[in-house]
Amino acid sequence: MTQPNLARSWVASANGHPDFPLQNLPLGIFSQQGSAPRSGVAIGEHIFDLQAALDAGLFDGAAKRAVEATRGGQLNAFFELGRGARQALRQRLLELFGENSSLRGRIEAEGARLLPLAADCVMHLPAKIGDYTDFYVGIEHAQNVGKLFRPDNPLLPNYKHVPIGYHGRASTVRPSGTDVMRPKGQTLPAGQTEPVFGPCARLDYELELGIWIGQGNAMGDSIAIGDAAEHIAGYCLLNDWSARDVQAWEYQPLGPFLSKSFITSVSPWVVTAEALEPFRKAQPARPAGDPQPLPYLLDQHDQEAGAFDIELEVLLQTEAMREQQLPPQRLTLSNTRHMYWTVAQMVAHHSVNGCQLQAGDLFGSGTLSGPEAGQFGSLLEITEGGKKPVELPSGEIRRFLEDGDEIILRARCRREGFASIGFGECRGRVLPAR
Amino acid sequence: MTQPNLARSWVASANGHPDFPLQNLPLGIFSQQGSAPRSGVAIGEHIFDLQAALDAGLFDGAAKRAVEATRGGQLNAFFELGRGARQALRQRLLELFGENSSLRGRIEAEGARLLPLAADCVMHLPAKIGDYTDFYVGIEHAQNVGKLFRPDNPLLPNYKHVPIGYHGRASTVRPSGTDVMRPKGQTLPAGQTEPVFGPCARLDYELELGIWIGQGNAMGDSIAIGDAAEHIAGYCLLNDWSARDVQAWEYQPLGPFLSKSFITSVSPWVVTAEALEPFRKAQPARPAGDPQPLPYLLDQHDQEAGAFDIELEVLLQTEAMREQQLPPQRLTLSNTRHMYWTVAQMVAHHSVNGCQLQAGDLFGSGTLSGPEAGQFGSLLEITEGGKKPVELPSGEIRRFLEDGDEIILRARCRREGFASIGFGECRGRVLPAR
């Protein structure tokens, strides 16, 4: 169905760009030298200023209406327009930036519309987040963590029936680059019965796929799994920073709370479903003995093309590594194929009780670990809860994150005959507790 | 400190009004015959239209700025102004509506500003809710429910150290009067290993106090317990509708999710801290052997006056009872004194990790049951999970809620020498699953 696509752009830096070739065209919200946040599209090393392009008359029809909906420094109204508007905009952007575009002259003539990405542009959250939900669909992570907490019973009986999720904190979702202040909280020292209060001593990252919700549903309505694609606006990377010592003490019986709510970082570019289309996969066959999903979670198209092949990477750079000019060290190389449930299944499950989803809601997939060493999406798993420290090129070791450590998430989609695309980075540096 | 107060109003229906005498003056957002939602104050059987009063020049100085911040159909900006603005507005309202007010003539001359509450006014949510957090501070409820799930271990070891809470769903909080569609979901039938999908068969209510957050904090800052009052805008009643069968199957390991997110109902009037001041109490002494709170949860003023004496009531009226013209039947009579943690402790705990609270955030207290029969704040507790049905005057029995059942929450504050105040109702009627 998806045709091979290696088309090139007249924007030279787009061709072969690891994240933002012509085939990606992710949307985001940026500001420049303190200007009001506005919408743009990443292409190569540039941001295409949508508002300026709109003012210059480069859009009409459905694409124009789509760009108009990106006004106001947030993409919620654009997300709400749904798939048709998004596809119309993409089609127009492909025309504008294709190698042989007759419009190159018009865009170049007004160079201010193609801004250097790296220079003085600051990225913001792409949307105002109504609610943030964190799922737990990474089955290898669920098993790895389950083993630490419940050696005899790593995976709970509901896991293979229910796309487990829980409500997260929307107010502290922040774009890549926001510093991560080490949180304080209650923890129970090993072997003690009385908790103590102080800075988190087991600060961790979690490698997740983020999902931006498009069109919402009315309270009381459910989104059928076959309609889920209408309700998904795009994707990002998400770091679900976690205070493991706080989490272990607080999480029963109602789940994680302050161990997660101090910050959640996302990559700022919204990678669209259209850009990811070539990297869709059939869901892997469930292992023998696994139950079939209940009918509301089952859809033939979703079975055949609901999974993604996206390579996910985590890198760490410590203060000492920066001083020694050592590059970031890879901690994790994983893939979205370790999701036991698809994004469409998450959407269908979340709304099956009539819960209202709204444009700009954010989902996290849950930590996406692989089964092997090198594929674990958190230090909790890599170090087995701190027992097996990681050695770094600087000669340091890490059980959990130290002040000054920076975590960088990246994603890459590769397929023969298709331009590779990426998500841009999701970075955060740990600051000492105040 | 608090002086006895039985002052009367020239608004005749306010004197002796069970909910809204002169001493209460709660704020809310209403509309009339399809008008745009706007702010008002309940007094007796009337709503005082704040925008109309502002236009008529009845406010100046800090009170005027406070009313200006109530514009736009939501109270968030007013909440953000904090305690000083709220108190200035209250002072002015007391002048306007006191028995001997010299301004009575001006208000009566423009009768449109004092609208009949019951007639054609529709109440809305008072604020746009950023995040909703549900706590679990009702210790009797925690013990009652704990016994059902863990007979040997009803209260988990963290309970008396941590004000347990979890993130709830903000998008489905609705004002009193909104119908409650029976949710559908996955449940595990007793004795089975495979879940089934269908309408919830164990639909329940939960009696809670709601708390509206006032001034917020920046991410990374904590709100000291001694400053919590600056950050609390007011109070309401909250019904945390619960699908017990869905909950039992989904809640491990990350907490309740779809079993709660189909709807949460709140009473629409924001009862201020000032109105509740006479009904504050010292925190009851912790039973011998209970741990002292950690220092960040300990404040002398909070110990001496951080608790509330608010009577809480739940009534049920079934379809058959309405047909037989039987009045609602009381299911629960409880009190906020069963809170093991105060509201100030909740605020301090929630923000101690640097989590950002924002004006218009909503907290639920958790179910506030008493220790005795008749005081249980949910059917789960009353019927011991369905084992002991409730008999109703209509000859019906209830284990859990049936379609057509209406649940009504009420609250009343009483104290010798003080006018009683109430919260208004929080109602919801159960509709069949779609």
GROMACS .gro file of N, CA and C in nm, chain A residues 47-136:
model
  270
   47ILE      N    1   1.308   2.563   1.052
   47ILE     CA    2   1.166   2.565   1.087
   47ILE      C    3   1.095   2.651   0.984
   48PHE      N    4   0.989   2.595   0.927
   48PHE     CA    5   0.906   2.669   0.833
   48PHE      C    6   0.796   2.736   0.914
   49ASP      N    7   0.796   2.868   0.911
   49ASP     CA    8   0.703   2.947   0.993
   49ASP      C    9   0.566   2.947   0.927
   50LEU      N   10   0.473   2.873   0.983
   50LEU     CA   11   0.343   2.854   0.917
   50LEU      C   12   0.262   2.983   0.912
   51GLN      N   13   0.271   3.061   1.016
   51GLN     CA   14   0.192   3.184   1.018
   51GLN      C   15   0.240   3.281   0.909
   52ALA      N   16   0.370   3.293   0.899
   52ALA     CA   17   0.426   3.381   0.796
   52ALA      C   18   0.389   3.331   0.656
   53ALA      N   19   0.391   3.199   0.641
   53ALA     CA   20   0.356   3.141   0.511
   53ALA      C   21   0.208   3.162   0.480
   54LEU      N   22   0.128   3.154   0.581
   54LEU     CA   23  -0.016   3.180   0.564
   54LEU      C   24  -0.037   3.324   0.520
   55ASP      N   25   0.031   3.415   0.589
   55ASP     CA   26   0.017   3.557   0.556
   55ASP      C   27   0.063   3.584   0.413
   56ALA      N   28   0.159   3.505   0.367
   56ALA     CA   29   0.212   3.525   0.231
   56ALA      C   30   0.125   3.458   0.126
   57GLY      N   31   0.016   3.395   0.169
   57GLY     CA   32  -0.078   3.338   0.072
   57GLY      C   33  -0.035   3.203   0.017
   58LEU      N   34   0.049   3.130   0.090
   58LEU     CA   35   0.097   3.001   0.038
   58LEU      C   36  -0.001   2.885   0.059
   59PHE      N   37  -0.109   2.909   0.132
   59PHE     CA   38  -0.206   2.802   0.157
   59PHE      C   39  -0.343   2.845   0.109
   60ASP      N   40  -0.419   2.749   0.057
   60ASP     CA   41  -0.561   2.776   0.039
   60ASP      C   42  -0.642   2.649   0.065
   61GLY      N   43  -0.775   2.662   0.064
   61GLY     CA   44  -0.862   2.546   0.083
   61GLY      C   45  -0.840   2.480   0.219
   62ALA      N   46  -0.843   2.348   0.218
   62ALA     CA   47  -0.834   2.272   0.343
   62ALA      C   48  -0.701   2.295   0.413
   63ALA      N   49  -0.594   2.309   0.335
   63ALA     CA   50  -0.462   2.333   0.396
   63ALA      C   51  -0.460   2.468   0.468
   64LYS      N   52  -0.526   2.566   0.409
   64LYS     CA   53  -0.533   2.698   0.472
   64LYS      C   54  -0.611   2.690   0.603
   65ARG      N   55  -0.723   2.619   0.598
   65ARG     CA   56  -0.802   2.605   0.722
   65ARG      C   57  -0.721   2.532   0.829
   66ALA      N   58  -0.642   2.435   0.786
   66ALA     CA   59  -0.558   2.361   0.882
   66ALA      C   60  -0.457   2.455   0.947
   67VAL      N   61  -0.390   2.536   0.864
   67VAL     CA   62  -0.289   2.627   0.921
   67VAL      C   63  -0.354   2.731   1.010
   68GLU      N   64  -0.471   2.778   0.970
   68GLU     CA   65  -0.541   2.875   1.056
   68GLU      C   66  -0.568   2.817   1.195
   69ALA      N   67  -0.592   2.685   1.198
   69ALA     CA   68  -0.621   2.621   1.327
   69ALA      C   69  -0.496   2.602   1.413
   70THR      N   70  -0.378   2.631   1.357
   70THR     CA   71  -0.256   2.619   1.438
   70THR      C   72  -0.221   2.751   1.507
   71ARG      N   73  -0.305   2.851   1.488
   71ARG     CA   74  -0.279   2.982   1.549
   71ARG      C   75  -0.293   2.977   1.701
   72GLY      N   76  -0.234   3.076   1.765
   72GLY     CA   77  -0.257   3.093   1.909
   72GLY      C   78  -0.154   3.021   1.994
   73GLY      N   79  -0.052   2.968   1.931
   73GLY     CA   80   0.055   2.909   2.011
   73GLY      C   81   0.025   2.772   2.066
   74GLN      N   82  -0.077   2.706   2.015
   74GLN     CA   83  -0.100   2.566   2.052
   74GLN      C   84  -0.175   2.497   1.939
   75LEU      N   85  -0.153   2.367   1.927
   75LEU     CA   86  -0.206   2.293   1.812
   75LEU      C   87  -0.340   2.226   1.841
   76ASN      N   88  -0.401   2.254   1.956
   76ASN     CA   89  -0.523   2.181   1.992
   76ASN      C   90  -0.631   2.190   1.885
   77ALA      N   91  -0.657   2.309   1.833
   77ALA     CA   92  -0.765   2.325   1.735
   77ALA      C   93  -0.730   2.251   1.606
   78PHE      N   94  -0.604   2.250   1.571
   78PHE     CA   95  -0.559   2.174   1.454
   78PHE      C   96  -0.578   2.024   1.477
   79PHE      N   97  -0.539   1.977   1.595
   79PHE     CA   98  -0.561   1.836   1.629
   79PHE      C   99  -0.709   1.799   1.617
   80GLU      N  100  -0.793   1.890   1.664
   80GLU     CA  101  -0.937   1.864   1.668
   80GLU      C  102  -0.995   1.851   1.526
   81LEU      N  103  -0.931   1.916   1.429
   81LEU     CA  104  -0.980   1.907   1.291
   81LEU      C  105  -0.971   1.766   1.234
   82GLY      N  106  -0.879   1.688   1.287
   82GLY     CA  107  -0.873   1.548   1.246
   82GLY      C  108  -0.785   1.522   1.125
   83ARG      N  109  -0.800   1.403   1.072
   83ARG     CA  110  -0.708   1.349   0.975
   83ARG      C  111  -0.711   1.422   0.841
   84GLY      N  112  -0.831   1.459   0.796
   84GLY     CA  113  -0.843   1.521   0.663
   84GLY      C  114  -0.763   1.649   0.654
   85ALA      N  115  -0.776   1.734   0.754
   85ALA     CA  116  -0.705   1.862   0.755
   85ALA      C  117  -0.554   1.838   0.762
   86ARG      N  118  -0.516   1.741   0.841
   86ARG     CA  119  -0.373   1.713   0.858
   86ARG      C  120  -0.314   1.664   0.725
   87GLN      N  121  -0.389   1.580   0.656
   87GLN     CA  122  -0.340   1.526   0.530
   87GLN      C  123  -0.335   1.635   0.422
   88ALA      N  124  -0.432   1.725   0.424
   88ALA     CA  125  -0.432   1.835   0.326
   88ALA      C  126  -0.309   1.924   0.348
   89LEU      N  127  -0.277   1.951   0.473
   89LEU     CA  128  -0.161   2.033   0.503
   89LEU      C  129  -0.033   1.962   0.459
   90ARG      N  130  -0.025   1.833   0.489
   90ARG     CA  131   0.094   1.757   0.449
   90ARG      C  132   0.112   1.759   0.297
   91GLN      N  133   0.003   1.740   0.225
   91GLN     CA  134   0.009   1.739   0.079
   91GLN      C  135   0.065   1.872   0.028
   92ARG      N  136   0.019   1.980   0.086
   92ARG     CA  137   0.065   2.112   0.043
   92ARG      C  138   0.213   2.134   0.079
   93LEU      N  139   0.253   2.086   0.196
   93LEU     CA  140   0.393   2.101   0.237
   93LEU      C  141   0.485   2.021   0.145
   94LEU      N  142   0.438   1.903   0.102
   94LEU     CA  143   0.517   1.823   0.008
   94LEU      C  144   0.533   1.897  -0.125
   95GLU      N  145   0.427   1.964  -0.169
   95GLU     CA  146   0.437   2.046  -0.291
   95GLU      C  147   0.537   2.160  -0.272
   96LEU      N  148   0.525   2.227  -0.157
   96LEU     CA  149   0.608   2.345  -0.134
   96LEU      C  150   0.756   2.310  -0.128
   97PHE      N  151   0.786   2.194  -0.068
   97PHE     CA  152   0.926   2.163  -0.039
   97PHE      C  153   0.986   2.053  -0.126
   98GLY      N  154   0.909   1.997  -0.217
   98GLY     CA  155   0.962   1.897  -0.308
   98GLY      C  156   1.073   1.956  -0.395
   99GLU      N  157   1.160   1.867  -0.440
   99GLU     CA  158   1.281   1.910  -0.511
   99GLU      C  159   1.249   2.005  -0.626
  100ASN      N  160   1.141   1.975  -0.698
  100ASN     CA  161   1.112   2.054  -0.818
  100ASN      C  162   0.998   2.154  -0.794
  101SER      N  163   0.981   2.193  -0.671
  101SER     CA  164   0.870   2.282  -0.640
  101SER      C  165   0.879   2.413  -0.719
  102SER      N  166   0.769   2.448  -0.782
  102SER     CA  167   0.765   2.576  -0.853
  102SER      C  168   0.753   2.691  -0.753
  103LEU      N  169   0.736   2.657  -0.626
  103LEU     CA  170   0.713   2.762  -0.525
  103LEU      C  171   0.840   2.796  -0.448
  104ARG      N  172   0.949   2.723  -0.480
  104ARG     CA  173   1.076   2.749  -0.411
  104ARG      C  174   1.112   2.897  -0.413
  105GLY      N  175   1.096   2.957  -0.528
  105GLY     CA  176   1.131   3.098  -0.541
  105GLY      C  177   1.052   3.185  -0.445
  106ARG      N  178   0.924   3.157  -0.437
  106ARG     CA  179   0.840   3.239  -0.348
  106ARG      C  180   0.879   3.221  -0.202
  107ILE      N  181   0.913   3.099  -0.165
  107ILE     CA  182   0.953   3.077  -0.024
  107ILE      C  183   1.089   3.140   0.002
  108GLU      N  184   1.183   3.118  -0.090
  108GLU     CA  185   1.318   3.172  -0.068
  108GLU      C  186   1.320   3.324  -0.071
  109ALA      N  187   1.234   3.381  -0.153
  109ALA     CA  188   1.230   3.527  -0.163
  109ALA      C  189   1.198   3.591  -0.029
  110GLU      N  190   1.123   3.519   0.050
  110GLU     CA  191   1.092   3.571   0.183
  110GLU      C  192   1.155   3.479   0.285
  111GLY      N  193   1.287   3.489   0.294
  111GLY     CA  194   1.367   3.394   0.370
  111GLY      C  195   1.331   3.382   0.516
  112ALA      N  196   1.264   3.482   0.567
  112ALA     CA  197   1.230   3.482   0.709
  112ALA      C  198   1.136   3.368   0.746
  113ARG      N  199   1.075   3.310   0.647
  113ARG     CA  200   0.981   3.202   0.678
  113ARG      C  201   1.051   3.068   0.700
  114LEU      N  202   1.178   3.059   0.664
  114LEU     CA  203   1.254   2.936   0.683
  114LEU      C  204   1.366   2.967   0.781
  115LEU      N  205   1.342   2.942   0.907
  115LEU     CA  206   1.431   2.987   1.012
  115LEU      C  207   1.528   2.877   1.051
  116PRO      N  208   1.649   2.912   1.087
  116PRO     CA  209   1.743   2.808   1.132
  116PRO      C  210   1.695   2.748   1.265
  117LEU      N  211   1.682   2.616   1.264
  117LEU     CA  212   1.628   2.546   1.381
  117LEU      C  213   1.714   2.565   1.505
  118ALA      N  214   1.843   2.551   1.485
  118ALA     CA  215   1.933   2.545   1.601
  118ALA      C  216   1.959   2.682   1.661
  119ALA      N  217   1.943   2.786   1.583
  119ALA     CA  218   1.989   2.918   1.628
  119ALA      C  219   1.912   2.966   1.751
  120ASP      N  220   1.822   3.055   1.730
  120ASP     CA  221   1.761   3.116   1.849
  120ASP      C  222   1.614   3.076   1.864
  121CYS      N  223   1.577   2.963   1.808
  121CYS     CA  224   1.439   2.917   1.824
  121CYS      C  225   1.427   2.832   1.951
  122VAL      N  226   1.324   2.860   2.026
  122VAL     CA  227   1.294   2.782   2.146
  122VAL      C  228   1.166   2.704   2.120
  123MET      N  229   1.168   2.577   2.151
  123MET     CA  230   1.049   2.494   2.129
  123MET      C  231   0.964   2.489   2.257
  124HIS      N  232   0.832   2.489   2.235
  124HIS     CA  233   0.736   2.484   2.346
  124HIS      C  234   0.657   2.353   2.337
  125LEU      N  235   0.572   2.330   2.436
  125LEU     CA  236   0.479   2.218   2.423
  125LEU      C  237   0.392   2.244   2.300
  126PRO      N  238   0.364   2.140   2.222
  126PRO     CA  239   0.284   2.164   2.101
  126PRO      C  240   0.137   2.191   2.129
  127ALA      N  241   0.089   2.153   2.244
  127ALA     CA  242  -0.055   2.169   2.272
  127ALA      C  243  -0.076   2.191   2.421
  128LYS      N  244  -0.189   2.249   2.451
  128LYS     CA  245  -0.232   2.257   2.592
  128LYS      C  246  -0.288   2.119   2.625
  129ILE      N  247  -0.229   2.055   2.726
  129ILE     CA  248  -0.267   1.917   2.758
  129ILE      C  249  -0.384   1.918   2.855
  130GLY      N  250  -0.497   1.861   2.812
  130GLY     CA  251  -0.611   1.850   2.903
  130GLY      C  252  -0.583   1.745   3.009
  131ASP      N  253  -0.566   1.623   2.966
  131ASP     CA  254  -0.533   1.512   3.057
  131ASP      C  255  -0.418   1.433   2.998
  132TYR      N  256  -0.336   1.381   3.086
  132TYR     CA  257  -0.223   1.297   3.047
  132TYR      C  258  -0.243   1.160   3.109
  133THR      N  259  -0.237   1.058   3.025
  133THR     CA  260  -0.255   0.920   3.070
  133THR      C  261  -0.130   0.840   3.038
  134ASP      N  262  -0.083   0.767   3.135
  134ASP     CA  263   0.034   0.684   3.112
  134ASP      C  264  -0.008   0.537   3.108
  135PHE      N  265   0.020   0.472   2.997
  135PHE     CA  266  -0.010   0.329   2.985
  135PHE      C  267   0.110   0.246   3.031
  136TYR      N  268   0.098   0.118   3.008
  136TYR     CA  269   0.196   0.022   3.063
  136TYR      C  270   0.206  -0.094   2.964
   0.00000   0.00000   0.00000
